[in-house]
Structures are given as structure tokens and as C-alpha cells.
Amino acid sequence: MKIFNAFKTNTNVSNKNPHSLKIYIDKNKNIIVVINYYYLTFSGMGIDIGDYKKLSYPYTYKELGAIVKETYKVAYSKKESITFEERENSIPSFKIINSNKGYLTWMKQHELISIRFKDFISVEYMHKEYMGNKRGYSQHIEENNEIEVKKSLNISKNDLGKTIDYVYY
């Protein structure tokens, strides 16, 4: 069974969890896949409520693709969006993993690849931005020669792993 079959049959995929998956890569190439869920109050905004999976280096393309698909499957099986109460009672993954240290510390230690699901899978590198009070990961594809790769929802685990590697390097 392909993990994405249920996703393909949903005609309103833009409002179904997961909003996106965030792949954080540390300096040792360890992977943390974080689920961003839809949150009803902010239309189109994904939030991290502490659901994640880890993959330690070394790993194969197939193992990398597999953990992304497994994490997607977990998120897809949850309800459509996160409630205010769930949001208020959640702790973001970076605080759980990073011993409650702040987001700037997390950013210094991790690169980010964003994966979004629509009628296709979009894999995109997100660069770090430190301008005034605007800090975080951002996408400015044209300005930074960054790439976004779009693939079929039926992509194999191995090919998904290769795509993530291609976008990262």
C-alpha cells in the first residue's frame, strides 16, 4: 500500500494535515522530521506541537525517504486541524529536543528543508534570515539561488531521499 493513496483521494488536500513537514539537519547530518499541523485560527499557517521523528547519521536514501513517509502517515491519521487548547498546551519540538533553549540557538545548529503536500510533493531548502527582529527560516528562491523540487505523490522512498539530498546540497 502506498502511504500517499489516501492523500490522493482527498480533493481538498490544502486543508488536511499535515500542513508540512520540516526536516532539520544538524552539523553531523542527523535528521529530525517535525510535523507542522493546520491551526484553525490562522488560515494556512502550520504549527509545531511537538510531534517529530529522529534519524541518526549514517542513513541511506531509502531510510531518509522512509522516515519522511512514516512521519507523513502519522500526521495524516490525525484530525484535520489543531484546536486552540492543543496549541496552548503544546511545546514545540525544538524546545523538547534542545533542552528548552531558544529558537535562535536551534537555528544556529540546524539547516531546514520544508516539504509540502498538495497535488504533488514540494521539497525546498529554507535559508536562515537574521535581519533586525526578523529571525527565522525563509524562502527567497530567486534571491538566494535556492531550488524547489516538485515530485509525484507516488515517489519511492529511495527517490524521495535522493530528492531531499539534492535540495540540501
PDB file of N, CA, C and O in Angstrom, residues 12-90:
ATOM      1  N   ASN A  12      -9.686  18.077  -1.207  1.00  0.00           N
ATOM      2  CA  ASN A  12      -9.354  19.327  -0.538  1.00  0.00           C
ATOM      3  C   ASN A  12      -8.075  19.144   0.281  1.00  0.00           C
ATOM      4  O   ASN A  12      -8.048  19.327   1.477  1.00  0.00           O
ATOM      5  N   VAL A  13      -6.983  18.795  -0.395  1.00  0.00           N
ATOM      6  CA  VAL A  13      -5.753  18.450   0.314  1.00  0.00           C
ATOM      7  C   VAL A  13      -5.122  19.644   1.007  1.00  0.00           C
ATOM      8  O   VAL A  13      -4.370  19.478   1.950  1.00  0.00           O
ATOM      9  N   SER A  14      -5.425  20.860   0.588  1.00  0.00           N
ATOM     10  CA  SER A  14      -4.774  22.012   1.196  1.00  0.00           C
ATOM     11  C   SER A  14      -5.219  22.234   2.641  1.00  0.00           C
ATOM     12  O   SER A  14      -4.566  22.952   3.376  1.00  0.00           O
ATOM     13  N   ASN A  15      -6.314  21.636   3.073  1.00  0.00           N
ATOM     14  CA  ASN A  15      -6.779  21.822   4.436  1.00  0.00           C
ATOM     15  C   ASN A  15      -6.674  20.560   5.283  1.00  0.00           C
ATOM     16  O   ASN A  15      -7.274  20.472   6.334  1.00  0.00           O
ATOM     17  N   LYS A  16      -5.951  19.595   4.832  1.00  0.00           N
ATOM     18  CA  LYS A  16      -5.804  18.322   5.538  1.00  0.00           C
ATOM     19  C   LYS A  16      -4.396  18.209   6.090  1.00  0.00           C
ATOM     20  O   LYS A  16      -3.435  18.566   5.436  1.00  0.00           O
ATOM     21  N   ASN A  17      -4.279  17.732   7.328  1.00  0.00           N
ATOM     22  CA  ASN A  17      -2.953  17.542   7.904  1.00  0.00           C
ATOM     23  C   ASN A  17      -2.191  16.471   7.140  1.00  0.00           C
ATOM     24  O   ASN A  17      -2.788  15.544   6.640  1.00  0.00           O
ATOM     25  N   PRO A  18      -0.877  16.608   7.064  1.00  0.00           N
ATOM     26  CA  PRO A  18      -0.084  17.664   7.672  1.00  0.00           C
ATOM     27  C   PRO A  18      -0.038  18.918   6.802  1.00  0.00           C
ATOM     28  O   PRO A  18      -0.175  18.834   5.589  1.00  0.00           O
ATOM     29  N   HIS A  19       0.161  20.052   7.430  1.00  0.00           N
ATOM     30  CA  HIS A  19       0.397  21.298   6.705  1.00  0.00           C
ATOM     31  C   HIS A  19       1.705  21.160   5.935  1.00  0.00           C
ATOM     32  O   HIS A  19       1.794  21.453   4.755  1.00  0.00           O
ATOM     33  N   SER A  20       2.736  20.709   6.641  1.00  0.00           N
ATOM     34  CA  SER A  20       4.043  20.484   6.037  1.00  0.00           C
ATOM     35  C   SER A  20       4.889  19.657   6.995  1.00  0.00           C
ATOM     36  O   SER A  20       4.534  19.470   8.157  1.00  0.00           O
ATOM     37  N   LEU A  21       5.979  19.148   6.485  1.00  0.00           N
ATOM     38  CA  LEU A  21       6.985  18.503   7.316  1.00  0.00           C
ATOM     39  C   LEU A  21       8.234  19.359   7.229  1.00  0.00           C
ATOM     40  O   LEU A  21       8.563  19.884   6.168  1.00  0.00           O
ATOM     41  N   LYS A  22       8.908  19.523   8.325  1.00  0.00           N
ATOM     42  CA  LYS A  22      10.159  20.275   8.365  1.00  0.00           C
ATOM     43  C   LYS A  22      11.275  19.295   8.680  1.00  0.00           C
ATOM     44  O   LYS A  22      11.205  18.565   9.675  1.00  0.00           O
ATOM     45  N   ILE A  23      12.284  19.258   7.837  1.00  0.00           N
ATOM     46  CA  ILE A  23      13.429  18.391   8.042  1.00  0.00           C
ATOM     47  C   ILE A  23      14.582  19.256   8.519  1.00  0.00           C
ATOM     48  O   ILE A  23      15.097  20.088   7.771  1.00  0.00           O
ATOM     49  N   TYR A  24      14.957  19.091   9.772  1.00  0.00           N
ATOM     50  CA  TYR A  24      16.079  19.823  10.345  1.00  0.00           C
ATOM     51  C   TYR A  24      17.312  18.929  10.301  1.00  0.00           C
ATOM     52  O   TYR A  24      17.251  17.755  10.659  1.00  0.00           O
ATOM     53  N   ILE A  25      18.429  19.503   9.858  1.00  0.00           N
ATOM     54  CA  ILE A  25      19.672  18.759   9.698  1.00  0.00           C
ATOM     55  C   ILE A  25      20.745  19.448  10.531  1.00  0.00           C
ATOM     56  O   ILE A  25      21.001  20.640  10.347  1.00  0.00           O
ATOM     57  N   ASP A  26      21.362  18.689  11.452  1.00  0.00           N
ATOM     58  CA  ASP A  26      22.412  19.290  12.278  1.00  0.00           C
ATOM     59  C   ASP A  26      23.774  19.133  11.599  1.00  0.00           C
ATOM     60  O   ASP A  26      23.880  18.544  10.516  1.00  0.00           O
ATOM     61  N   LYS A  27      24.830  19.645  12.226  1.00  0.00           N
ATOM     62  CA  LYS A  27      26.154  19.640  11.615  1.00  0.00           C
ATOM     63  C   LYS A  27      26.704  18.224  11.416  1.00  0.00           C
ATOM     64  O   LYS A  27      27.588  18.003  10.597  1.00  0.00           O
ATOM     65  N   ASN A  28      26.158  17.252  12.137  1.00  0.00           N
ATOM     66  CA  ASN A  28      26.582  15.857  11.992  1.00  0.00           C
ATOM     67  C   ASN A  28      25.698  15.082  11.017  1.00  0.00           C
ATOM     68  O   ASN A  28      25.787  13.856  10.942  1.00  0.00           O
ATOM     69  N   LYS A  29      24.807  15.786  10.329  1.00  0.00           N
ATOM     70  CA  LYS A  29      23.881  15.228   9.337  1.00  0.00           C
ATOM     71  C   LYS A  29      22.778  14.362   9.946  1.00  0.00           C
ATOM     72  O   LYS A  29      22.142  13.580   9.255  1.00  0.00           O
ATOM     73  N   ASN A  30      22.555  14.490  11.260  1.00  0.00           N
ATOM     74  CA  ASN A  30      21.413  13.826  11.880  1.00  0.00           C
ATOM     75  C   ASN A  30      20.150  14.555  11.451  1.00  0.00           C
ATOM     76  O   ASN A  30      20.165  15.774  11.252  1.00  0.00           O
ATOM     77  N   ILE A  31      19.069  13.823  11.327  1.00  0.00           N
ATOM     78  CA  ILE A  31      17.807  14.350  10.805  1.00  0.00           C
ATOM     79  C   ILE A  31      16.741  14.354  11.893  1.00  0.00           C
ATOM     80  O   ILE A  31      16.612  13.396  12.651  1.00  0.00           O
ATOM     81  N   ILE A  32      15.967  15.434  11.928  1.00  0.00           N
ATOM     82  CA  ILE A  32      14.769  15.499  12.758  1.00  0.00           C
ATOM     83  C   ILE A  32      13.637  15.930  11.839  1.00  0.00           C
ATOM     84  O   ILE A  32      13.720  16.976  11.195  1.00  0.00           O
ATOM     85  N   VAL A  33      12.606  15.101  11.740  1.00  0.00           N
ATOM     86  CA  VAL A  33      11.447  15.419  10.898  1.00  0.00           C
ATOM     87  C   VAL A  33      10.323  15.874  11.822  1.00  0.00           C
ATOM     88  O   VAL A  33       9.844  15.102  12.657  1.00  0.00           O
ATOM     89  N   VAL A  34       9.921  17.132  11.671  1.00  0.00           N
ATOM     90  CA  VAL A  34       8.898  17.743  12.524  1.00  0.00           C
ATOM     91  C   VAL A  34       7.611  17.915  11.712  1.00  0.00           C
ATOM     92  O   VAL A  34       7.649  18.371  10.581  1.00  0.00           O
ATOM     93  N   ILE A  35       6.500  17.585  12.345  1.00  0.00           N
ATOM     94  CA  ILE A  35       5.196  17.760  11.704  1.00  0.00           C
ATOM     95  C   ILE A  35       4.668  19.151  12.025  1.00  0.00           C
ATOM     96  O   ILE A  35       4.623  19.555  13.181  1.00  0.00           O
ATOM     97  N   ASN A  36       4.277  19.884  11.002  1.00  0.00           N
ATOM     98  CA  ASN A  36       3.545  21.140  11.187  1.00  0.00           C
ATOM     99  C   ASN A  36       2.087  20.865  10.840  1.00  0.00           C
ATOM    100  O   ASN A  36       1.775  20.441   9.733  1.00  0.00           O
ATOM    101  N   TYR A  37       1.204  21.120  11.810  1.00  0.00           N
ATOM    102  CA  TYR A  37      -0.228  20.876  11.629  1.00  0.00           C
ATOM    103  C   TYR A  37      -0.968  22.159  11.267  1.00  0.00           C
ATOM    104  O   TYR A  37      -0.502  23.257  11.557  1.00  0.00           O
ATOM    105  N   TYR A  38      -2.133  21.991  10.681  1.00  0.00           N
ATOM    106  CA  TYR A  38      -3.010  23.145  10.448  1.00  0.00           C
ATOM    107  C   TYR A  38      -3.585  23.612  11.769  1.00  0.00           C
ATOM    108  O   TYR A  38      -3.923  22.812  12.621  1.00  0.00           O
ATOM    109  N   TYR A  39      -3.707  24.907  11.889  1.00  0.00           N
ATOM    110  CA  TYR A  39      -4.263  25.519  13.091  1.00  0.00           C
ATOM    111  C   TYR A  39      -5.418  26.407  12.652  1.00  0.00           C
ATOM    112  O   TYR A  39      -5.235  27.302  11.823  1.00  0.00           O
ATOM    113  N   LEU A  40      -6.605  26.170  13.173  1.00  0.00           N
ATOM    114  CA  LEU A  40      -7.815  26.840  12.692  1.00  0.00           C
ATOM    115  C   LEU A  40      -7.785  28.361  12.766  1.00  0.00           C
ATOM    116  O   LEU A  40      -8.302  29.036  11.910  1.00  0.00           O
ATOM    117  N   THR A  41      -7.177  28.922  13.786  1.00  0.00           N
ATOM    118  CA  THR A  41      -7.223  30.371  13.968  1.00  0.00           C
ATOM    119  C   THR A  41      -6.479  31.115  12.870  1.00  0.00           C
ATOM    120  O   THR A  41      -6.884  32.177  12.443  1.00  0.00           O
ATOM    121  N   PHE A  42      -5.366  30.568  12.425  1.00  0.00           N
ATOM    122  CA  PHE A  42      -4.571  31.225  11.394  1.00  0.00           C
ATOM    123  C   PHE A  42      -4.674  30.435  10.108  1.00  0.00           C
ATOM    124  O   PHE A  42      -4.039  29.408   9.953  1.00  0.00           O
ATOM    125  N   SER A  43      -5.434  30.924   9.175  1.00  0.00           N
ATOM    126  CA  SER A  43      -5.647  30.227   7.918  1.00  0.00           C
ATOM    127  C   SER A  43      -4.325  30.000   7.193  1.00  0.00           C
ATOM    128  O   SER A  43      -3.567  30.930   6.957  1.00  0.00           O
ATOM    129  N   GLY A  44      -4.058  28.754   6.853  1.00  0.00           N
ATOM    130  CA  GLY A  44      -2.883  28.420   6.083  1.00  0.00           C
ATOM    131  C   GLY A  44      -1.589  28.333   6.864  1.00  0.00           C
ATOM    132  O   GLY A  44      -0.547  28.054   6.304  1.00  0.00           O
ATOM    133  N   MET A  45      -1.638  28.564   8.152  1.00  0.00           N
ATOM    134  CA  MET A  45      -0.414  28.545   8.942  1.00  0.00           C
ATOM    135  C   MET A  45      -0.199  27.176   9.580  1.00  0.00           C
ATOM    136  O   MET A  45      -1.108  26.607  10.163  1.00  0.00           O
ATOM    137  N   GLY A  46       1.014  26.658   9.471  1.00  0.00           N
ATOM    138  CA  GLY A  46       1.330  25.391  10.106  1.00  0.00           C
ATOM    139  C   GLY A  46       2.011  25.623  11.436  1.00  0.00           C
ATOM    140  O   GLY A  46       2.787  26.553  11.585  1.00  0.00           O
ATOM    141  N   ILE A  47       1.721  24.780  12.415  1.00  0.00           N
ATOM    142  CA  ILE A  47       2.359  24.926  13.726  1.00  0.00           C
ATOM    143  C   ILE A  47       2.947  23.595  14.184  1.00  0.00           C
ATOM    144  O   ILE A  47       2.453  22.522  13.861  1.00  0.00           O
ATOM    145  N   ASP A  48       4.006  23.703  14.965  1.00  0.00           N
ATOM    146  CA  ASP A  48       4.708  22.567  15.540  1.00  0.00           C
ATOM    147  C   ASP A  48       4.194  22.376  16.965  1.00  0.00           C
ATOM    148  O   ASP A  48       4.315  23.268  17.788  1.00  0.00           O
ATOM    149  N   ILE A  49       3.612  21.210  17.237  1.00  0.00           N
ATOM    150  CA  ILE A  49       3.112  20.943  18.589  1.00  0.00           C
ATOM    151  C   ILE A  49       3.920  19.853  19.298  1.00  0.00           C
ATOM    152  O   ILE A  49       3.489  19.282  20.277  1.00  0.00           O
ATOM    153  N   GLY A  50       5.106  19.566  18.773  1.00  0.00           N
ATOM    154  CA  GLY A  50       5.987  18.620  19.451  1.00  0.00           C
ATOM    155  C   GLY A  50       5.996  17.210  18.892  1.00  0.00           C
ATOM    156  O   GLY A  50       6.553  16.317  19.517  1.00  0.00           O
ATOM    157  N   ASP A  51       5.411  16.983  17.720  1.00  0.00           N
ATOM    158  CA  ASP A  51       5.454  15.658  17.084  1.00  0.00           C
ATOM    159  C   ASP A  51       6.631  15.613  16.114  1.00  0.00           C
ATOM    160  O   ASP A  51       6.695  16.413  15.178  1.00  0.00           O
ATOM    161  N   TYR A  52       7.538  14.682  16.340  1.00  0.00           N
ATOM    162  CA  TYR A  52       8.710  14.586  15.471  1.00  0.00           C
ATOM    163  C   TYR A  52       9.270  13.174  15.495  1.00  0.00           C
ATOM    164  O   TYR A  52       8.936  12.357  16.359  1.00  0.00           O
ATOM    165  N   LYS A  53      10.153  12.885  14.541  1.00  0.00           N
ATOM    166  CA  LYS A  53      10.899  11.635  14.474  1.00  0.00           C
ATOM    167  C   LYS A  53      12.355  11.977  14.202  1.00  0.00           C
ATOM    168  O   LYS A  53      12.649  12.972  13.549  1.00  0.00           O
ATOM    169  N   LYS A  54      13.272  11.130  14.699  1.00  0.00           N
ATOM    170  CA  LYS A  54      14.707  11.339  14.514  1.00  0.00           C
ATOM    171  C   LYS A  54      15.303  10.222  13.664  1.00  0.00           C
ATOM    172  O   LYS A  54      14.846   9.084  13.712  1.00  0.00           O
ATOM    173  N   LEU A  55      16.342  10.593  12.925  1.00  0.00           N
ATOM    174  CA  LEU A  55      17.112   9.633  12.142  1.00  0.00           C
ATOM    175  C   LEU A  55      18.579  10.001  12.292  1.00  0.00           C
ATOM    176  O   LEU A  55      18.978  11.116  11.952  1.00  0.00           O
ATOM    177  N   SER A  56      19.378   9.079  12.832  1.00  0.00           N
ATOM    178  CA  SER A  56      20.794   9.349  13.063  1.00  0.00           C
ATOM    179  C   SER A  56      21.629   8.993  11.840  1.00  0.00           C
ATOM    180  O   SER A  56      21.360   8.006  11.146  1.00  0.00           O
ATOM    181  N   TYR A  57      22.647   9.799  11.606  1.00  0.00           N
ATOM    182  CA  TYR A  57      23.575   9.564  10.510  1.00  0.00           C
ATOM    183  C   TYR A  57      24.517   8.433  10.897  1.00  0.00           C
ATOM    184  O   TYR A  57      24.899   8.352  12.059  1.00  0.00           O
ATOM    185  N   PRO A  58      24.907   7.517  10.035  1.00  0.00           N
ATOM    186  CA  PRO A  58      24.640   7.458   8.599  1.00  0.00           C
ATOM    187  C   PRO A  58      23.303   6.774   8.293  1.00  0.00           C
ATOM    188  O   PRO A  58      22.811   5.964   9.076  1.00  0.00           O
ATOM    189  N   TYR A  59      22.742   7.118   7.157  1.00  0.00           N
ATOM    190  CA  TYR A  59      21.488   6.532   6.692  1.00  0.00           C
ATOM    191  C   TYR A  59      21.514   6.499   5.179  1.00  0.00           C
ATOM    192  O   TYR A  59      22.281   7.214   4.532  1.00  0.00           O
ATOM    193  N   THR A  60      20.649   5.685   4.615  1.00  0.00           N
ATOM    194  CA  THR A  60      20.549   5.572   3.156  1.00  0.00           C
ATOM    195  C   THR A  60      19.462   6.513   2.648  1.00  0.00           C
ATOM    196  O   THR A  60      18.668   7.047   3.428  1.00  0.00           O
ATOM    197  N   TYR A  61      19.430   6.709   1.344  1.00  0.00           N
ATOM    198  CA  TYR A  61      18.343   7.499   0.745  1.00  0.00           C
ATOM    199  C   TYR A  61      16.989   6.879   1.096  1.00  0.00           C
ATOM    200  O   TYR A  61      16.030   7.579   1.403  1.00  0.00           O
ATOM    201  N   LYS A  62      16.942   5.552   1.035  1.00  0.00           N
ATOM    202  CA  LYS A  62      15.686   4.851   1.318  1.00  0.00           C
ATOM    203  C   LYS A  62      15.242   5.087   2.759  1.00  0.00           C
ATOM    204  O   LYS A  62      14.056   5.302   3.021  1.00  0.00           O
ATOM    205  N   GLU A  63      16.176   5.048   3.712  1.00  0.00           N
ATOM    206  CA  GLU A  63      15.831   5.295   5.117  1.00  0.00           C
ATOM    207  C   GLU A  63      15.357   6.736   5.318  1.00  0.00           C
ATOM    208  O   GLU A  63      14.415   6.980   6.073  1.00  0.00           O
ATOM    209  N   LEU A  64      15.991   7.687   4.636  1.00  0.00           N
ATOM    210  CA  LEU A  64      15.567   9.084   4.726  1.00  0.00           C
ATOM    211  C   LEU A  64      14.167   9.254   4.153  1.00  0.00           C
ATOM    212  O   LEU A  64      13.298   9.862   4.783  1.00  0.00           O
ATOM    213  N   GLY A  65      13.928   8.703   2.973  1.00  0.00           N
ATOM    214  CA  GLY A  65      12.589   8.772   2.379  1.00  0.00           C
ATOM    215  C   GLY A  65      11.548   8.071   3.232  1.00  0.00           C
ATOM    216  O   GLY A  65      10.413   8.528   3.373  1.00  0.00           O
ATOM    217  N   ALA A  66      11.940   6.951   3.850  1.00  0.00           N
ATOM    218  CA  ALA A  66      11.007   6.174   4.681  1.00  0.00           C
ATOM    219  C   ALA A  66      10.572   6.962   5.913  1.00  0.00           C
ATOM    220  O   ALA A  66       9.382   6.965   6.257  1.00  0.00           O
ATOM    221  N   ILE A  67      11.511   7.649   6.578  1.00  0.00           N
ATOM    222  CA  ILE A  67      11.125   8.375   7.794  1.00  0.00           C
ATOM    223  C   ILE A  67      10.204   9.547   7.449  1.00  0.00           C
ATOM    224  O   ILE A  67       9.287   9.867   8.196  1.00  0.00           O
ATOM    225  N   VAL A  68      10.406  10.157   6.284  1.00  0.00           N
ATOM    226  CA  VAL A  68       9.510  11.240   5.859  1.00  0.00           C
ATOM    227  C   VAL A  68       8.114  10.681   5.595  1.00  0.00           C
ATOM    228  O   VAL A  68       7.113  11.225   6.060  1.00  0.00           O
ATOM    229  N   LYS A  69       8.032   9.566   4.884  1.00  0.00           N
ATOM    230  CA  LYS A  69       6.723   8.968   4.598  1.00  0.00           C
ATOM    231  C   LYS A  69       6.037   8.474   5.872  1.00  0.00           C
ATOM    232  O   LYS A  69       4.833   8.620   6.031  1.00  0.00           O
ATOM    233  N   GLU A  70       6.806   7.889   6.807  1.00  0.00           N
ATOM    234  CA  GLU A  70       6.228   7.429   8.077  1.00  0.00           C
ATOM    235  C   GLU A  70       5.688   8.609   8.889  1.00  0.00           C
ATOM    236  O   GLU A  70       4.616   8.526   9.489  1.00  0.00           O
ATOM    237  N   THR A  71       6.439   9.700   8.913  1.00  0.00           N
ATOM    238  CA  THR A  71       6.001  10.885   9.652  1.00  0.00           C
ATOM    239  C   THR A  71       4.755  11.470   9.012  1.00  0.00           C
ATOM    240  O   THR A  71       3.823  11.873   9.697  1.00  0.00           O
ATOM    241  N   TYR A  72       4.724  11.485   7.698  1.00  0.00           N
ATOM    242  CA  TYR A  72       3.530  11.945   6.986  1.00  0.00           C
ATOM    243  C   TYR A  72       2.323  11.098   7.366  1.00  0.00           C
ATOM    244  O   TYR A  72       1.243  11.613   7.637  1.00  0.00           O
ATOM    245  N   LYS A  73       2.517   9.795   7.411  1.00  0.00           N
ATOM    246  CA  LYS A  73       1.415   8.874   7.731  1.00  0.00           C
ATOM    247  C   LYS A  73       0.858   9.154   9.124  1.00  0.00           C
ATOM    248  O   LYS A  73      -0.356   9.147   9.331  1.00  0.00           O
ATOM    249  N   VAL A  74       1.736   9.429  10.102  1.00  0.00           N
ATOM    250  CA  VAL A  74       1.302   9.771  11.460  1.00  0.00           C
ATOM    251  C   VAL A  74       0.444  11.032  11.424  1.00  0.00           C
ATOM    252  O   VAL A  74      -0.632  11.098  12.017  1.00  0.00           O
ATOM    253  N   ALA A  75       0.909  12.044  10.723  1.00  0.00           N
ATOM    254  CA  ALA A  75       0.190  13.320  10.668  1.00  0.00           C
ATOM    255  C   ALA A  75      -1.136  13.179   9.933  1.00  0.00           C
ATOM    256  O   ALA A  75      -2.140  13.765  10.336  1.00  0.00           O
ATOM    257  N   TYR A  76      -1.157  12.401   8.870  1.00  0.00           N
ATOM    258  CA  TYR A  76      -2.378  12.264   8.078  1.00  0.00           C
ATOM    259  C   TYR A  76      -3.471  11.558   8.866  1.00  0.00           C
ATOM    260  O   TYR A  76      -4.649  11.830   8.672  1.00  0.00           O
ATOM    261  N   SER A  77      -3.072  10.684   9.779  1.00  0.00           N
ATOM    262  CA  SER A  77      -4.062   9.934  10.544  1.00  0.00           C
ATOM    263  C   SER A  77      -4.700  10.772  11.659  1.00  0.00           C
ATOM    264  O   SER A  77      -5.692  10.377  12.240  1.00  0.00           O
ATOM    265  N   LYS A  78      -4.127  11.938  11.945  1.00  0.00           N
ATOM    266  CA  LYS A  78      -4.698  12.806  12.985  1.00  0.00           C
ATOM    267  C   LYS A  78      -5.833  13.637  12.401  1.00  0.00           C
ATOM    268  O   LYS A  78      -6.053  13.672  11.209  1.00  0.00           O
ATOM    269  N   LYS A  79      -6.521  14.357  13.264  1.00  0.00           N
ATOM    270  CA  LYS A  79      -7.651  15.155  12.796  1.00  0.00           C
ATOM    271  C   LYS A  79      -7.205  16.308  11.903  1.00  0.00           C
ATOM    272  O   LYS A  79      -6.026  16.623  11.814  1.00  0.00           O
ATOM    273  N   GLU A  80      -8.177  16.960  11.300  1.00  0.00           N
ATOM    274  CA  GLU A  80      -7.872  17.951  10.277  1.00  0.00           C
ATOM    275  C   GLU A  80      -7.097  19.157  10.752  1.00  0.00           C
ATOM    276  O   GLU A  80      -6.285  19.690  10.032  1.00  0.00           O
ATOM    277  N   SER A  81      -7.350  19.644  11.941  1.00  0.00           N
ATOM    278  CA  SER A  81      -6.625  20.825  12.402  1.00  0.00           C
ATOM    279  C   SER A  81      -6.470  20.775  13.918  1.00  0.00           C
ATOM    280  O   SER A  81      -7.112  19.991  14.599  1.00  0.00           O
ATOM    281  N   ILE A  82      -5.604  21.624  14.411  1.00  0.00           N
ATOM    282  CA  ILE A  82      -5.294  21.696  15.832  1.00  0.00           C
ATOM    283  C   ILE A  82      -6.188  22.758  16.482  1.00  0.00           C
ATOM    284  O   ILE A  82      -6.381  23.834  15.928  1.00  0.00           O
ATOM    285  N   THR A  83      -6.695  22.460  17.649  1.00  0.00           N
ATOM    286  CA  THR A  83      -7.556  23.415  18.349  1.00  0.00           C
ATOM    287  C   THR A  83      -6.715  24.412  19.144  1.00  0.00           C
ATOM    288  O   THR A  83      -5.521  24.211  19.366  1.00  0.00           O
ATOM    289  N   PHE A  84      -7.352  25.455  19.613  1.00  0.00           N
ATOM    290  CA  PHE A  84      -6.686  26.467  20.433  1.00  0.00           C
ATOM    291  C   PHE A  84      -6.103  25.826  21.687  1.00  0.00           C
ATOM    292  O   PHE A  84      -4.966  26.114  22.064  1.00  0.00           O
ATOM    293  N   GLU A  85      -6.845  24.934  22.327  1.00  0.00           N
ATOM    294  CA  GLU A  85      -6.383  24.293  23.548  1.00  0.00           C
ATOM    295  C   GLU A  85      -5.139  23.436  23.286  1.00  0.00           C
ATOM    296  O   GLU A  85      -4.188  23.450  24.068  1.00  0.00           O
ATOM    297  N   GLU A  86      -5.153  22.688  22.186  1.00  0.00           N
ATOM    298  CA  GLU A  86      -3.987  21.877  21.839  1.00  0.00           C
ATOM    299  C   GLU A  86      -2.775  22.767  21.571  1.00  0.00           C
ATOM    300  O   GLU A  86      -1.660  22.438  21.971  1.00  0.00           O
ATOM    301  N   ARG A  87      -2.998  23.878  20.918  1.00  0.00           N
ATOM    302  CA  ARG A  87      -1.918  24.823  20.620  1.00  0.00           C
ATOM    303  C   ARG A  87      -1.349  25.404  21.910  1.00  0.00           C
ATOM    304  O   ARG A  87      -0.141  25.481  22.098  1.00  0.00           O
ATOM    305  N   GLU A  88      -2.225  25.816  22.812  1.00  0.00           N
ATOM    306  CA  GLU A  88      -1.794  26.433  24.062  1.00  0.00           C
ATOM    307  C   GLU A  88      -1.042  25.456  24.969  1.00  0.00           C
ATOM    308  O   GLU A  88      -0.176  25.857  25.723  1.00  0.00           O
ATOM    309  N   ASN A  89      -1.386  24.170  24.895  1.00  0.00           N
ATOM    310  CA  ASN A  89      -0.777  23.163  25.766  1.00  0.00           C
ATOM    311  C   ASN A  89       0.399  22.431  25.129  1.00  0.00           C
ATOM    312  O   ASN A  89       0.909  21.472  25.695  1.00  0.00           O
ATOM    313  N   SER A  90       0.839  22.874  23.968  1.00  0.00           N
ATOM    314  CA  SER A  90       1.906  22.169  23.270  1.00  0.00           C
ATOM    315  C   SER A  90       3.266  22.813  23.521  1.00  0.00           C
ATOM    316  O   SER A  90       3.362  23.983  23.882  1.00  0.00           O
TER     317      SER A  90
END
